Amino acid sequence: MSIPEFLLEVSIVVTAVVSLLTNLSVLLCFTQSADLRSHVPGIFILNLSFSNVLLTLINMPCTFVGVAERSQPFGDLFCQAVSFAETFLSTNAMLSMAALSMDRWVAVVFPLSYSSKMRYRDALLIVAYAWLQSLTFSLTQLLMDWGGYSHTYASCTMRLDAQRRSQVPAYTAFTALFHGSGFALCLLVLCFAYLKVLRVARSHCKRIDVITVQTLLLLVDIHPSVKERCLAQQKKRRRRATKKICVFIGSFILCFSPYVITRLVELLPFVHIPRYWGIATKCLTYAKTSTDPFVYCLLRQQYRRVLVSIISRVMGKDRYSLSAYSISSTLDTMDDNNCVARVT
């Protein structure tokens, strides 16, 4: 076994373990918290987490065996089923991310009418469309027999046999349409929604900054350390929104764009994709399943409180420690947003 193969195998195992633990933690939070289930974005997060869990359980082990054995891990029928699952689950996950970005856009840009614009029925319709689009491409791939083992990616995925040259134009059009309606469309929606959110967030920060400066000027006898702290929190607020948007869009581009570009470039007859590069791009797409729970869920206060509550019950801790954590977390959140209010 070469060093690159060993590193790829380790990365797949680590990604699978982290993805399984984090996504199952998100699903566990939903089962234990009625408050999380009551929010409309929870439908999109559940859809995303289920897709990530199934992708981890079905596709990652097959890719690991493909890398280790350097050959097709199972029979043709099983490999076609795994390829079908990959197309369906990856498309469904991308569309779920796009739906979450649109939900944030509606919530930030139209806060007063959010409850009427984004209802449970609307969220279920969006999820139904995501399933419909995913099934359309995966069923087309299955019926056209465009799924199987690819040595370039060491996995059961979308591919065309070299002997079936008559289907090259149809396969090329299908691949371009698949990635255009999946990756490109979702990236466009993410950029539009989150950049609009960032614009509104910066506008709110400017108004808060003006009020903060005016208040500090009125309080002539305030201690200098308090002024410095408030001004520092001003800068922190301005940077926080930008960092979050960069994480949302950047993680999507970093994990999916190398694989998508590689799949499009390999359609050219004179291009040969190195095996290690193909497997590495596939591992990057798998890495997205392990980062999604942190990007969209586990770093938020609501999910952390539920997780602490679950861990406390499992470990048999008393309720006092949980209450202390909740109170301290609430104070930390208030500290970021209400510096001027406490000073006055």
Coordinates of C-alpha atoms in Angstrom, one line a residue:
M1 CA 0.0 0.0 0.0
S2 CA 1.4 3.4 -1.0
I3 CA 1.4 6.4 1.3
P4 CA -1.2 8.4 -0.8
E5 CA -3.6 5.4 -0.7
F6 CA -3.1 5.1 3.1
L7 CA -3.8 8.8 3.6
L8 CA -6.9 8.6 1.4
E9 CA -8.2 5.6 3.4
V10 CA -7.6 7.3 6.7
S11 CA -9.4 10.5 5.5
I12 CA -12.4 8.4 4.4
V13 CA -12.6 6.6 7.8
V14 CA -12.2 9.9 9.8
T15 CA -14.7 11.7 7.6
A16 CA -17.2 8.8 8.0
V17 CA -16.8 8.6 11.8
V18 CA -17.2 12.4 12.2
S19 CA -20.0 12.7 9.8
L20 CA -22.0 9.8 11.4
L21 CA -21.5 11.2 14.9
T22 CA -22.3 14.8 14.1
N23 CA -25.3 14.2 11.9
L24 CA -26.8 11.6 14.3
S25 CA -26.3 14.2 17.0
V26 CA -28.4 16.7 15.0
L27 CA -31.1 14.1 14.5
L28 CA -31.0 13.3 18.2
C29 CA -31.4 17.0 19.1
F30 CA -34.6 17.1 17.0
T31 CA -36.0 14.0 18.7
Q32 CA -35.4 15.5 22.1
S33 CA -36.5 19.2 21.5
A34 CA -40.0 20.2 20.6
D35 CA -38.7 23.8 20.2
L36 CA -36.3 22.7 17.4
R37 CA -39.0 20.8 15.7
S38 CA -41.3 23.8 15.7
H39 CA -39.0 25.9 13.5
V40 CA -39.5 25.7 9.8
P41 CA -35.8 25.5 8.9
G42 CA -35.7 22.3 10.9
I43 CA -37.3 20.5 8.0
F44 CA -34.5 21.5 5.7
I45 CA -31.9 20.5 8.3
L46 CA -33.6 17.1 8.9
N47 CA -33.6 16.5 5.1
L48 CA -29.9 17.5 4.9
S49 CA -28.9 15.3 7.9
F50 CA -30.7 12.2 6.6
S51 CA -29.0 12.6 3.3
N52 CA -25.6 12.9 4.9
V53 CA -26.2 9.9 7.2
L54 CA -27.3 7.7 4.3
L55 CA -24.4 8.9 2.1
T56 CA -22.0 8.0 5.0
L57 CA -23.4 4.6 5.5
I58 CA -23.8 3.6 1.8
N59 CA -21.2 5.4 -0.3
M60 CA -18.2 6.0 2.0
P61 CA -17.7 2.3 2.8
C62 CA -17.8 1.3 -0.9
T63 CA -15.3 4.0 -1.7
F64 CA -13.0 2.8 1.1
V65 CA -13.1 -0.8 -0.2
G66 CA -12.5 0.5 -3.7
V67 CA -9.4 2.3 -2.6
A68 CA -8.1 -0.6 -0.6
E69 CA -8.8 -3.3 -3.1
R70 CA -8.1 -1.3 -6.3
S71 CA -11.2 -2.9 -7.9
Q72 CA -14.9 -3.0 -7.8
P73 CA -15.9 -3.9 -4.3
F74 CA -19.2 -5.7 -5.0
G75 CA -21.4 -7.0 -7.8
D76 CA -22.8 -4.9 -10.7
L77 CA -26.3 -4.7 -9.3
F78 CA -25.1 -3.5 -5.9
C79 CA -22.8 -1.0 -7.5
Q80 CA -25.6 0.4 -9.6
A81 CA -27.7 0.8 -6.5
V82 CA -24.9 2.6 -4.7
S83 CA -24.4 4.9 -7.7
F84 CA -28.2 5.6 -7.7
A85 CA -28.0 6.5 -4.0
E86 CA -25.0 8.8 -4.6
T87 CA -26.7 10.8 -7.3
F88 CA -29.9 11.1 -5.3
L89 CA -28.4 11.9 -1.9
S90 CA -25.8 14.4 -3.2
T91 CA -28.4 16.3 -5.2
N92 CA -30.8 16.3 -2.3
A93 CA -28.1 17.6 0.1
M94 CA -27.2 20.4 -2.2
L95 CA -30.8 21.5 -2.7
S96 CA -31.3 21.4 1.1
M97 CA -28.4 23.8 1.5
A98 CA -29.9 26.1 -1.1
A99 CA -33.3 25.9 0.8
L100 CA -31.6 26.9 4.1
S101 CA -30.0 29.9 2.4
M102 CA -33.3 31.0 1.0
D103 CA -34.9 30.6 4.4
R104 CA -32.2 32.8 6.0
W105 CA -32.7 35.4 3.3
V106 CA -36.5 35.6 3.9
A107 CA -36.0 35.7 7.7
V108 CA -33.4 38.6 7.5
V109 CA -34.8 40.6 4.6
F110 CA -38.5 40.2 5.4
P111 CA -38.5 39.6 9.2
L112 CA -42.1 40.9 9.8
S113 CA -43.6 38.7 7.1
Y114 CA -41.4 35.7 7.6
S115 CA -44.2 33.6 9.2
S116 CA -46.5 34.1 6.2
K117 CA -43.8 33.7 3.5
M118 CA -42.1 30.6 5.0
R119 CA -44.7 28.2 6.5
Y120 CA -44.5 24.5 7.1
R121 CA -46.4 23.8 4.0
D122 CA -44.0 25.9 1.9
A123 CA -41.0 24.1 3.5
L124 CA -42.5 20.7 2.7
L125 CA -43.2 21.7 -0.9
I126 CA -39.5 22.8 -1.2
V127 CA -38.3 19.5 0.2
A128 CA -40.7 17.6 -2.2
Y129 CA -39.2 19.5 -5.1
A130 CA -35.7 18.6 -3.9
W131 CA -36.7 14.9 -3.8
L132 CA -38.4 15.2 -7.3
Q133 CA -35.3 16.7 -8.9
S134 CA -33.0 14.2 -7.2
L135 CA -35.2 11.2 -8.2
T136 CA -35.4 12.5 -11.8
F137 CA -31.7 12.5 -12.3
S138 CA -31.0 9.3 -10.4
L139 CA -33.7 7.3 -12.2
T140 CA -32.6 8.6 -15.6
Q141 CA -29.1 7.5 -14.7
L142 CA -30.4 4.1 -13.6
L143 CA -32.6 3.5 -16.7
M144 CA -29.8 4.6 -19.1
D145 CA -27.3 2.3 -17.3
W146 CA -24.9 5.2 -16.6
G147 CA -24.0 4.0 -13.1
G148 CA -21.2 1.7 -12.0
Y149 CA -17.7 1.4 -10.7
S150 CA -15.2 4.0 -11.8
H151 CA -11.5 3.3 -11.3
T152 CA -10.7 7.0 -11.4
Y153 CA -12.8 7.7 -8.3
A154 CA -12.6 4.2 -6.8
S155 CA -16.3 4.3 -6.2
C156 CA -19.7 3.4 -7.6
T157 CA -20.7 6.6 -9.3
M158 CA -22.0 8.0 -12.6
R159 CA -20.0 6.9 -15.5
L160 CA -20.2 5.7 -19.2
D161 CA -18.6 2.5 -20.5
A162 CA -15.9 3.1 -23.1
Q163 CA -17.6 0.6 -25.4
R164 CA -20.8 2.6 -25.6
R165 CA -19.5 5.5 -27.7
S166 CA -22.8 6.1 -29.4
Q167 CA -24.2 7.4 -26.1
V168 CA -21.4 10.0 -25.6
P169 CA -23.5 13.0 -26.7
A170 CA -26.5 12.0 -24.5
Y171 CA -24.2 11.3 -21.5
T172 CA -22.4 14.6 -22.0
A173 CA -25.6 16.5 -22.1
F174 CA -27.0 14.6 -19.0
T175 CA -23.8 15.3 -17.0
A176 CA -23.7 19.0 -17.9
L177 CA -27.4 19.3 -17.0
F178 CA -27.0 17.4 -13.8
H179 CA -24.2 19.5 -12.5
G180 CA -25.7 22.7 -13.8
S181 CA -29.1 22.1 -12.1
G182 CA -27.3 20.9 -9.0
F183 CA -24.0 22.5 -8.1
A184 CA -24.3 25.6 -10.3
L185 CA -27.9 26.4 -9.4
C186 CA -27.3 25.9 -5.7
L187 CA -24.1 28.0 -5.7
L188 CA -26.0 30.8 -7.4
V189 CA -28.8 30.6 -4.8
L190 CA -26.3 30.5 -2.0
C191 CA -24.4 33.6 -3.3
F192 CA -27.6 35.5 -3.9
A193 CA -29.2 34.8 -0.6
Y194 CA -26.2 35.1 1.7
L195 CA -24.8 38.2 0.1
K196 CA -28.3 39.8 0.5
V197 CA -28.2 38.7 4.2
L198 CA -24.7 40.1 4.6
R199 CA -25.8 43.5 3.1
V200 CA -28.7 43.7 5.6
A201 CA -26.5 42.6 8.5
R202 CA -23.9 45.3 7.7
S203 CA -26.7 47.9 7.5
H204 CA -27.9 46.9 11.0
C205 CA -24.4 46.9 12.3
K206 CA -23.9 50.5 11.0
R207 CA -27.1 51.7 12.8
I208 CA -26.0 50.0 16.0
D209 CA -22.5 51.5 15.7
V210 CA -24.0 55.0 15.3
I211 CA -26.1 54.5 18.5
T212 CA -23.1 53.2 20.4
V213 CA -20.8 56.1 19.5
Q214 CA -23.5 58.6 20.3
T215 CA -24.1 57.0 23.7
L216 CA -20.4 56.9 24.5
L217 CA -20.1 60.5 23.7
L218 CA -22.9 61.4 26.1
L219 CA -21.3 59.4 28.9
V220 CA -18.3 61.6 29.6
D221 CA -17.5 60.1 33.0
I222 CA -17.5 56.5 31.8
H223 CA -14.5 54.5 32.5
P224 CA -12.1 54.2 29.5
S225 CA -11.9 50.4 29.8
V226 CA -15.7 50.2 29.2
K227 CA -15.5 52.4 26.2
E228 CA -12.7 50.3 24.7
R229 CA -14.7 47.1 25.3
C230 CA -17.8 48.5 23.6
L231 CA -15.8 49.7 20.6
A232 CA -14.1 46.3 20.4
Q233 CA -17.5 44.6 20.3
Q234 CA -18.4 47.0 17.5
K235 CA -15.6 45.6 15.4
K236 CA -16.5 42.1 16.4
R237 CA -20.1 42.5 15.3
R238 CA -19.0 43.8 11.9
R239 CA -16.6 40.8 11.3
R240 CA -18.9 38.1 12.6
A241 CA -21.5 38.4 9.8
T242 CA -18.8 38.4 7.1
K243 CA -17.1 35.3 8.6
K244 CA -20.3 33.3 8.7
I245 CA -21.2 34.1 5.1
C246 CA -17.6 33.1 4.1
V247 CA -18.0 29.8 5.9
F248 CA -21.4 29.1 4.3
I249 CA -20.3 29.8 0.7
G250 CA -16.6 28.9 1.1
S251 CA -17.2 25.4 2.4
F252 CA -19.7 24.7 -0.4
I253 CA -17.2 25.8 -3.1
L254 CA -14.2 24.1 -1.5
C255 CA -15.8 20.7 -1.1
F256 CA -17.8 20.5 -4.3
S257 CA -16.1 22.6 -7.0
P258 CA -13.0 20.4 -7.5
Y259 CA -15.2 17.3 -8.0
V260 CA -17.7 19.0 -10.3
I261 CA -15.0 20.6 -12.4
T262 CA -13.2 17.3 -12.7
R263 CA -16.4 15.5 -13.8
L264 CA -16.9 18.1 -16.5
V265 CA -13.3 18.2 -17.7
E266 CA -13.2 14.4 -18.1
L267 CA -15.9 14.6 -20.7
L268 CA -13.2 15.9 -23.1
P269 CA -11.9 12.9 -25.1
F270 CA -8.2 14.0 -24.8
V271 CA -8.2 14.5 -21.0
H272 CA -7.1 11.8 -18.5
I273 CA -7.9 12.3 -14.9
P274 CA -5.2 10.8 -12.5
R275 CA -6.7 8.3 -10.1
Y276 CA -5.4 9.9 -6.9
W277 CA -6.8 13.3 -8.0
G278 CA -10.2 11.7 -8.7
I279 CA -10.3 10.0 -5.3
A280 CA -9.2 13.2 -3.5
T281 CA -12.0 15.2 -5.1
K282 CA -14.4 12.5 -4.1
C283 CA -13.1 12.6 -0.5
L284 CA -13.7 16.4 -0.5
T285 CA -17.3 15.9 -1.3
Y286 CA -17.6 13.5 1.6
A287 CA -15.9 16.0 3.9
K288 CA -18.9 18.3 3.4
T289 CA -21.1 15.8 5.2
S290 CA -19.0 16.2 8.3
T291 CA -18.9 20.0 8.2
D292 CA -22.6 20.6 7.6
P293 CA -23.7 19.8 11.2
F294 CA -21.2 22.4 12.5
V295 CA -22.0 25.0 9.8
Y296 CA -25.8 24.8 10.2
C297 CA -26.5 23.4 13.6
L298 CA -24.1 22.3 16.3
L299 CA -22.4 25.7 16.8
R300 CA -25.7 27.4 17.5
Q301 CA -26.9 28.1 21.0
Q302 CA -30.1 26.1 20.7
Y303 CA -28.5 22.9 19.6
R304 CA -25.7 23.2 22.2
R305 CA -28.2 23.5 25.0
V306 CA -30.1 20.4 23.8
L307 CA -26.8 18.5 23.5
V308 CA -25.7 19.5 27.0
S309 CA -29.1 18.4 28.3
I310 CA -28.8 15.0 26.6
I311 CA -25.3 14.5 27.9
S312 CA -26.3 15.5 31.4
R313 CA -29.1 12.9 31.4
V314 CA -26.8 10.2 30.0
M315 CA -24.1 10.9 32.6
G316 CA -26.6 11.3 35.4
K317 CA -25.7 14.9 36.3
D318 CA -28.0 17.0 38.2
R319 CA -30.1 19.8 36.7
Y320 CA -28.2 22.5 38.5
S321 CA -25.2 22.2 36.2
L322 CA -27.4 22.4 33.2
S323 CA -29.2 25.4 34.5
A324 CA -25.9 27.1 35.3
Y325 CA -24.7 26.4 31.7
S326 CA -27.9 27.8 30.2
I327 CA -27.7 31.0 32.3
S328 CA -24.1 31.5 31.5
S329 CA -24.7 31.0 27.8
T330 CA -27.6 33.4 27.8
L331 CA -25.4 36.0 29.5
D332 CA -22.7 35.5 27.0
T333 CA -25.1 36.1 24.2
M334 CA -26.5 39.2 25.8
D335 CA -23.0 40.4 26.4
D336 CA -22.4 40.5 22.7
N337 CA -25.5 42.4 21.8
N338 CA -26.4 44.7 24.7
C339 CA -23.1 46.3 25.8
V340 CA -24.5 49.9 25.6
A341 CA -27.7 48.9 27.4
R342 CA -25.8 47.6 30.4
V343 CA -23.7 50.7 30.5
T344 CA -26.6 53.1 30.5

